[in-house]
Short mmCIF file of C-alpha atoms and ligand atoms in Angstrom, two decimals:
data_model
loop_
_atom_site.label_atom_id
_atom_site.label_comp_id
_atom_site.label_asym_id
_atom_site.label_seq_id
_atom_site.Cartn_x
_atom_site.Cartn_y
_atom_site.Cartn_z
CA VAL A 6 6.04 3.68 -21.30
CA GLU A 7 4.93 6.63 -23.46
CA LYS A 8 4.68 9.57 -21.58
CA PRO A 9 1.57 11.01 -21.49
CA THR A 10 1.09 14.26 -23.61
CA VAL A 11 -1.64 15.75 -21.17
CA ILE A 12 -1.68 16.78 -17.13
CA ASN A 13 -4.02 14.34 -15.69
CA PHE A 14 -5.07 16.81 -12.61
CA ASN A 15 -8.81 15.21 -13.01
CA PRO A 16 -11.05 14.81 -9.38
CA GLY A 17 -11.86 10.70 -9.71
CA PRO A 18 -11.81 9.55 -11.61
CA ALA A 19 -8.16 10.43 -11.52
CA LYS A 20 -4.82 10.02 -13.28
CA VAL A 21 -3.62 6.47 -13.38
CA ASP A 22 0.29 6.14 -13.21
CA PRO A 23 1.70 5.76 -17.27
CA THR A 24 3.19 2.08 -15.77
CA VAL A 25 -0.24 0.61 -14.56
CA MET A 26 -2.06 2.08 -17.80
CA ALA A 27 0.10 -0.23 -19.88
CA GLN A 28 0.61 -2.83 -17.57
CA ALA A 29 -3.27 -3.21 -17.95
CA GLN A 30 -3.26 -2.87 -21.63
CA LYS A 31 -0.86 -5.37 -22.25
CA GLU A 32 -2.43 -7.53 -20.41
CA LEU A 33 -5.83 -6.88 -21.78
CA LEU A 34 -6.70 -9.25 -24.40
CA ASN A 35 -4.52 -12.18 -23.10
CA TYR A 36 -3.67 -12.25 -19.17
CA ARG A 37 -1.02 -14.37 -18.27
CA ASN A 38 -1.40 -16.27 -21.69
CA LEU A 39 -4.89 -17.95 -20.24
CA GLY A 40 -5.72 -16.26 -23.97
CA PHE A 41 -8.05 -14.26 -22.83
CA GLY A 42 -8.68 -11.11 -20.04
CA VAL A 43 -9.48 -10.27 -16.79
CA LEU A 44 -12.78 -9.06 -18.45
CA GLU A 45 -14.04 -11.92 -19.66
CA MET A 46 -12.59 -14.01 -16.62
CA SER A 47 -14.52 -15.71 -13.96
CA HIS A 48 -14.53 -14.28 -10.54
CA ARG A 49 -14.84 -17.70 -9.41
CA SER A 50 -11.50 -18.97 -11.41
CA ALA A 51 -8.10 -19.87 -9.77
CA GLU A 52 -6.14 -16.66 -11.46
CA PHE A 53 -9.61 -14.47 -10.09
CA ILE A 54 -9.20 -15.36 -6.33
CA ASP A 55 -5.48 -14.92 -6.92
CA ILE A 56 -5.42 -11.54 -7.80
CA VAL A 57 -8.24 -10.48 -4.82
CA ASP A 58 -5.50 -12.52 -2.73
CA LYS A 59 -2.55 -10.40 -3.92
CA ALA A 60 -3.99 -7.44 -4.00
CA LYS A 61 -4.98 -7.72 0.02
CA THR A 62 -1.49 -9.16 0.91
CA ASN A 63 -0.07 -6.07 -0.71
CA LEU A 64 -2.26 -3.48 0.67
CA LYS A 65 -1.86 -4.99 4.00
CA GLU A 66 1.79 -4.35 4.10
CA LEU A 67 1.25 -1.30 2.56
CA LEU A 68 -0.85 -0.07 5.21
CA ASN A 69 0.93 -2.52 8.21
CA ILE A 70 -2.36 -3.80 8.65
CA PRO A 71 -3.25 -5.84 12.15
CA ASP A 72 -3.95 -9.38 11.51
CA ASN A 73 -7.62 -8.64 13.60
CA TYR A 74 -8.67 -6.73 10.44
CA LYS A 75 -10.82 -7.53 7.59
CA ILE A 76 -10.15 -6.44 3.77
CA ILE A 77 -13.19 -6.20 1.28
CA PHE A 78 -14.08 -4.82 -1.99
CA LEU A 79 -16.77 -3.86 -2.39
CA GLN A 80 -19.55 -1.82 -5.12
CA GLY A 81 -21.56 1.13 -4.70
CA GLY A 82 -18.87 3.73 -4.35
CA ALA A 83 -17.84 5.45 -1.03
CA THR A 84 -21.12 6.62 -1.14
CA GLY A 85 -22.67 3.02 -0.73
CA GLN A 86 -20.55 3.05 2.10
CA PHE A 87 -22.54 5.67 3.59
CA SER A 88 -25.50 2.95 3.95
CA ALA A 89 -23.30 -0.08 4.73
CA VAL A 90 -21.57 1.62 7.93
CA PRO A 91 -24.82 2.69 9.68
CA LEU A 92 -26.15 -0.25 8.28
CA ASN A 93 -23.24 -2.88 10.29
CA LEU A 94 -22.82 -0.80 13.03
CA LEU A 95 -25.45 1.05 14.56
CA ASN A 96 -26.57 -1.80 15.93
CA LEU A 97 -23.37 -1.83 18.06
CA SER A 98 -25.32 0.99 20.40
CA PRO A 99 -28.47 0.00 22.31
CA ASP A 100 -30.01 3.12 21.38
CA CYS A 101 -28.89 2.72 17.55
CA THR A 102 -26.78 6.06 18.05
CA ALA A 103 -23.63 7.59 16.34
CA ASP A 104 -21.57 10.28 16.10
CA TYR A 105 -20.53 12.00 13.17
CA VAL A 106 -17.98 15.25 12.93
CA VAL A 107 -18.82 17.01 9.62
CA THR A 108 -16.20 19.20 7.89
CA GLY A 109 -17.32 19.16 4.49
CA THR A 110 -19.69 17.88 1.60
CA TRP A 111 -18.84 14.31 1.80
CA SER A 112 -18.96 13.86 5.77
CA ALA A 113 -22.33 15.64 5.51
CA LYS A 114 -23.50 13.37 2.81
CA ALA A 115 -22.39 10.76 5.10
CA ALA A 116 -24.13 12.11 8.18
CA LYS A 117 -27.98 12.23 5.56
CA GLU A 118 -27.79 9.11 4.82
CA ALA A 119 -26.92 7.68 8.27
CA GLU A 120 -29.63 9.44 9.93
CA LYS A 121 -32.12 7.17 7.72
CA TYR A 122 -31.25 4.20 10.21
CA GLY A 123 -30.43 5.76 13.59
CA LYS A 124 -30.23 8.79 15.21
CA ILE A 125 -26.82 10.89 14.27
CA ASN A 126 -24.88 12.78 16.84
CA ILE A 127 -23.53 15.78 14.96
CA VAL A 128 -21.02 16.39 17.93
CA HIS A 129 -19.93 20.08 17.18
CA PRO A 130 -21.78 22.81 16.30
CA LYS A 131 -23.05 22.90 13.12
CA LEU A 132 -20.28 24.92 10.86
CA LYS A 133 -20.96 27.70 8.48
CA LYS A 134 -17.77 27.19 6.40
CA TYR A 135 -16.08 23.88 5.43
CA THR A 136 -12.33 25.32 6.08
CA SER A 137 -11.01 23.57 9.15
CA ILE A 138 -11.67 21.19 12.17
CA PRO A 139 -13.62 22.68 15.29
CA ALA A 140 -11.40 21.86 18.21
CA GLU A 141 -11.46 18.07 19.28
CA ASP A 142 -11.77 19.88 23.07
CA SER A 143 -15.18 20.86 21.67
CA TRP A 144 -16.41 17.90 20.70
CA GLN A 145 -19.66 16.52 22.70
CA LEU A 146 -19.37 12.74 22.20
CA ASN A 147 -21.45 9.95 23.19
CA PRO A 148 -19.64 6.94 25.33
CA ASN A 149 -23.02 4.75 23.94
CA ALA A 150 -22.38 5.30 20.60
CA ALA A 151 -21.82 3.01 18.22
CA TYR A 152 -18.86 4.92 16.14
CA VAL A 153 -17.49 8.15 15.30
CA TYR A 154 -17.53 8.74 12.17
CA TYR A 155 -15.35 11.37 9.93
CA CYS A 156 -14.18 12.64 6.62
CA ASP A 157 -10.36 12.34 6.83
CA ASN A 158 -9.84 14.10 3.78
CA GLU A 159 -12.29 16.27 2.52
CA THR A 160 -11.82 16.26 -0.91
CA VAL A 161 -13.90 19.52 -2.32
CA ASN A 162 -13.32 21.16 0.67
CA GLY A 163 -9.72 20.71 1.36
CA VAL A 164 -9.98 19.96 4.89
CA GLU A 165 -7.47 17.27 5.81
CA PHE A 166 -7.49 15.67 9.50
CA HIS A 167 -3.40 15.37 10.56
CA PHE A 168 -4.74 13.52 13.84
CA VAL A 169 -6.48 10.29 14.39
CA PRO A 170 -9.25 11.56 17.29
CA ASP A 171 -9.15 10.26 20.31
CA THR A 172 -12.51 8.63 21.41
CA GLY A 173 -12.39 6.52 24.37
CA ASN A 174 -13.69 3.19 23.46
CA VAL A 175 -15.83 3.94 20.70
CA PRO A 176 -14.82 2.88 17.67
CA ILE A 177 -13.74 5.25 14.69
CA VAL A 178 -14.62 4.90 10.84
CA ALA A 179 -13.11 7.20 8.58
CA ASP A 180 -13.47 7.71 4.86
CA MET A 181 -10.28 7.83 3.64
CA SER A 182 -11.14 7.78 -0.34
CA SER A 183 -9.38 10.83 -1.41
CA ASN A 184 -6.01 10.68 0.93
CA ILE A 185 -5.77 6.56 1.37
CA LEU A 186 -1.72 5.33 0.91
CA SER A 187 -0.97 9.45 0.57
CA LYS A 188 0.26 8.91 4.35
CA PRO A 189 1.21 6.13 6.61
CA VAL A 190 -1.69 5.45 9.22
CA ASP A 191 -1.62 3.90 12.27
CA VAL A 192 -4.99 1.20 10.98
CA SER A 193 -4.88 -0.30 14.56
CA LYS A 194 -6.69 3.13 15.69
CA PHE A 195 -9.52 2.86 13.14
CA GLY A 196 -12.74 0.59 13.57
CA VAL A 197 -13.54 1.04 10.05
CA ILE A 198 -11.81 2.81 6.76
CA ILE A 199 -13.36 3.30 3.78
CA ALA A 200 -12.08 4.03 0.60
CA GLY A 201 -13.41 4.47 -2.98
CA ALA A 202 -10.74 3.29 -4.89
CA GLN A 203 -10.99 5.79 -8.03
CA LYS A 204 -8.40 8.85 -7.13
CA ASN A 205 -5.40 7.21 -5.20
CA ILE A 206 -5.90 3.82 -5.47
CA GLY A 207 -7.70 2.06 -8.87
CA CYS A 208 -10.20 2.92 -10.66
CA ALA A 209 -14.08 3.83 -10.03
CA GLY A 210 -16.34 0.49 -9.65
CA VAL A 211 -14.48 -0.98 -6.19
CA THR A 212 -14.58 0.56 -3.33
CA LEU A 213 -12.36 -0.82 0.03
CA VAL A 214 -13.45 -1.46 3.41
CA ILE A 215 -10.98 -2.29 6.29
CA ILE A 216 -12.55 -3.56 9.31
CA ARG A 217 -11.40 -4.84 12.76
CA GLU A 218 -12.73 -7.90 13.13
CA ASP A 219 -14.96 -7.53 16.19
CA LEU A 220 -16.90 -5.10 14.36
CA ILE A 221 -18.04 -7.15 11.75
CA GLY A 222 -21.67 -9.28 12.21
CA HIS A 223 -24.04 -6.83 13.53
CA GLN A 224 -25.80 -5.97 10.68
CA MET A 225 -29.49 -5.18 10.66
CA LYS A 226 -31.84 -7.67 9.50
CA GLU A 227 -32.51 -5.19 6.50
CA CYS A 228 -28.69 -4.82 5.80
CA PRO A 229 -28.68 -5.71 1.71
CA ALA A 230 -26.52 -9.02 1.01
CA VAL A 231 -23.97 -6.62 -1.07
CA LEU A 232 -23.24 -4.07 2.29
CA ASP A 233 -23.13 -7.05 4.63
CA TYR A 234 -19.75 -6.90 6.30
CA LYS A 235 -20.21 -10.41 7.41
CA LEU A 236 -21.20 -12.03 4.80
CA GLN A 237 -18.79 -10.15 2.07
CA THR A 238 -15.79 -11.32 4.57
CA ASP A 239 -16.70 -14.69 4.90
CA MET A 240 -17.10 -14.28 0.87
CA ASN A 241 -13.73 -12.86 0.47
CA SER A 242 -15.50 -10.03 -1.28
CA LEU A 243 -16.92 -13.01 -3.91
CA TYR A 244 -20.44 -13.23 -2.78
CA ASN A 245 -21.95 -12.11 -5.94
CA THR A 246 -19.84 -11.03 -8.76
CA PRO A 247 -17.74 -8.48 -7.75
CA PRO A 248 -16.36 -5.50 -9.73
CA SER A 249 -13.66 -8.11 -10.87
CA TYR A 250 -11.81 -5.42 -13.18
CA SER A 251 -11.77 -2.62 -10.92
CA ILE A 252 -10.24 -4.99 -7.99
CA TYR A 253 -8.15 -6.04 -10.71
CA LEU A 254 -6.45 -2.59 -11.53
CA THR A 255 -6.80 -1.76 -8.10
CA GLY A 256 -4.51 -4.73 -7.58
CA LEU A 257 -2.12 -3.07 -10.24
CA VAL A 258 -1.68 0.04 -8.10
CA LEU A 259 -0.67 -1.51 -5.27
CA GLN A 260 1.79 -3.41 -6.70
CA TRP A 261 3.03 -0.28 -8.29
CA ILE A 262 2.96 1.71 -4.95
CA LYS A 263 4.70 -1.13 -3.42
CA ASN A 264 7.44 -1.03 -6.25
CA THR A 265 7.92 2.78 -6.10
CA GLY A 266 8.81 3.04 -2.45
CA GLY A 267 5.44 1.94 -0.51
CA VAL A 268 3.39 5.03 1.67
CA THR A 269 6.54 6.13 2.58
CA ALA A 270 7.64 7.17 -0.52
CA MET A 271 4.45 8.47 -1.27
CA SER A 272 3.85 10.57 1.31
CA ARG A 273 7.00 12.24 0.63
CA LYS A 274 6.07 12.75 -2.79
CA CYS A 275 2.54 13.93 -1.58
CA ALA A 276 4.39 16.23 0.65
CA ALA A 277 6.51 17.53 -1.92
CA LYS A 278 3.64 18.47 -4.38
CA SER A 279 1.61 19.93 -1.62
CA GLN A 280 4.38 22.12 -0.57
CA LEU A 281 5.09 23.58 -4.36
CA ILE A 282 1.19 24.64 -4.37
CA TYR A 283 0.37 25.99 -1.39
CA SER A 284 3.32 27.91 -1.07
CA VAL A 285 2.02 29.32 -4.31
CA ILE A 286 -1.17 29.98 -2.88
CA ASN A 287 0.13 31.32 0.56
CA ASN A 288 2.59 33.57 -1.29
CA SER A 289 -0.19 35.20 -3.66
CA ASN A 290 -1.24 38.19 -1.68
CA GLY A 291 -5.05 36.94 -1.68
CA PHE A 292 -4.78 36.29 -5.31
CA TYR A 293 -4.93 32.42 -4.89
CA GLN A 294 -7.13 32.77 -1.91
CA SER A 295 -10.73 33.85 -2.81
CA VAL A 296 -13.31 31.47 -4.23
CA GLY A 297 -14.11 29.95 -7.34
CA GLY A 298 -10.65 29.38 -9.82
CA ILE A 299 -9.64 26.16 -10.79
CA ARG A 300 -9.57 22.73 -9.06
CA ALA A 301 -6.36 20.69 -9.42
CA SER A 302 -6.49 17.11 -7.81
CA LEU A 303 -2.59 15.80 -6.52
CA TYR A 304 -3.31 12.11 -6.31
CA ASN A 305 -0.78 9.52 -5.79
CA ALA A 306 -0.16 9.03 -9.37
CA VAL A 307 0.81 12.59 -10.30
CA THR A 308 4.24 13.37 -10.21
CA VAL A 309 5.86 15.83 -8.88
CA GLU A 310 7.01 17.21 -12.16
CA GLU A 311 3.67 17.22 -13.00
CA THR A 312 2.78 19.75 -9.92
CA GLN A 313 5.93 21.80 -10.49
CA GLN A 314 4.15 22.58 -13.91
CA LEU A 315 1.42 23.14 -12.11
CA ALA A 316 3.00 25.50 -9.10
CA ASP A 317 4.54 27.60 -12.18
CA LEU A 318 1.49 28.41 -14.44
CA MET A 319 -0.18 29.79 -11.75
CA LEU A 320 2.59 31.78 -10.98
CA SER A 321 2.73 33.10 -14.53
CA PHE A 322 -0.77 33.50 -14.42
CA GLN A 323 -0.54 35.68 -11.36
CA GLN A 324 2.02 37.86 -12.69
CA GLU A 325 -0.08 38.70 -15.27
CA HIS A 326 -3.27 38.99 -13.67
CA ALA A 327 -2.88 40.11 -10.63
C1 PLP B 29 -14.07 11.69 0.33
C2 PLP B 29 -14.79 11.04 -0.13
N1 PLP B 29 -15.71 10.58 0.28
C3 PLP B 29 -16.74 9.98 -0.83
C4 PLP B 29 -17.03 10.03 -2.07
C5 PLP B 29 -18.01 10.00 -3.09
O1 PLP B 29 -17.66 8.40 -3.42
P1 PLP B 29 -18.31 7.86 -4.72
O2 PLP B 29 -18.76 8.87 -6.06
O3 PLP B 29 -17.51 6.61 -4.75
O4 PLP B 29 -19.59 7.10 -4.16
C6 PLP B 29 -16.19 11.14 -2.88
C7 PLP B 29 -15.40 11.60 -3.93
O5 PLP B 29 -16.14 11.13 -5.13
C8 PLP B 29 -14.70 11.78 -1.36
O6 PLP B 29 -14.15 12.14 -2.30
#
C-alpha cells in the first residue's frame, strides 16, 4: 500500500488506515466478483446482510460484548442519538427524568436535546470551564432516573473518563464517539453505548449503538421509527435503507483492528501517542497550555510514527518561538 504523503490529524471525519482505504478501493467497482460494488448493492441481499453480521461479530469479539446486548447501526450521527436516547429510555423512569453529567460541549448538547422530552437533571453544579470531571462523590444522582448520561471523551474539551461511575441500578448511557476501541471497556457496566463512526471506527454516515436487551422496548410513542431501538434491533438495523457503504467501511476498520492485535494493541498504541504529545505540552513551560493554537486528533488510524513527527514539530516550533 502506498504511504500517504500527508499526515492527517483531522478531528472527524478522520484518517482511515491506508490498508483499509486500499481494500475499499480494490472492491469499489467489483465486490467479491459480483460484478458491482457495495455502493450499488441491495441492502436486502445476502452479501450485504453478511457485511452487517460480520461487522457485528467482529465488534462483539473486539469489545467482548456480553450476549444480552444488541448492536445496531443507525443514521443521524451521534447527534441523532442525543434524541434517540431520551426517546427510547425516558419511559424507564416513572416521572420521565434522567441524570446528565456535563463535562464538555457534547454532553451539554446531549442534555439540551434531552430536555425536549423530559426532565433533565445535571448532577453537579454547572462548570465554568470544561477541564475536569467533578468529583463523583459530589454528584446528586436520582435513584429514580431513567439513566445516567455522560460523554466518555469530550472531543473538543479533551476531558476523558478513566473510570465508569457507580450509578447503582440506574443504567449508564455513554457517548464514546471519539474513543471507542481505543481502550478496553467493560460493556457489562453500561446500559447503552453510542458512537458516531467517523473518528475511530469508520466513516461518516453511520452511528453505532450497543444496548442491553432489557432497555429495549420502552420507546415513547412519538419516537421516530428510524431511531426506535426496538424496531431497529428486531430488524437487524435494516428497517429502512441503512447507510450501507458506511457500515461496509466500518466493517473493514473493525477487521483491521482485529488483524492488528485488537483493543489491547490499540490501547497500547493510543497510550504511546498521548504520551508523546502530552510530554511535549507538559514540558513546554506553559507554551502549549494557553487557549488557542492548533488541534490535532490522534484517533485509532494515526500511527505512533506520525505522532512522533508532530511532537518533533511542536518541539522545534517552541524552540523557535518561545
Ligand atoms: C463525543 C462526540 N459526540 C458527538 C459528536 C457529534 O457527532 P455527529 O456529528 O456524528 O452528530 C461528536 C463529534 O462530531 C463527538 O466528538
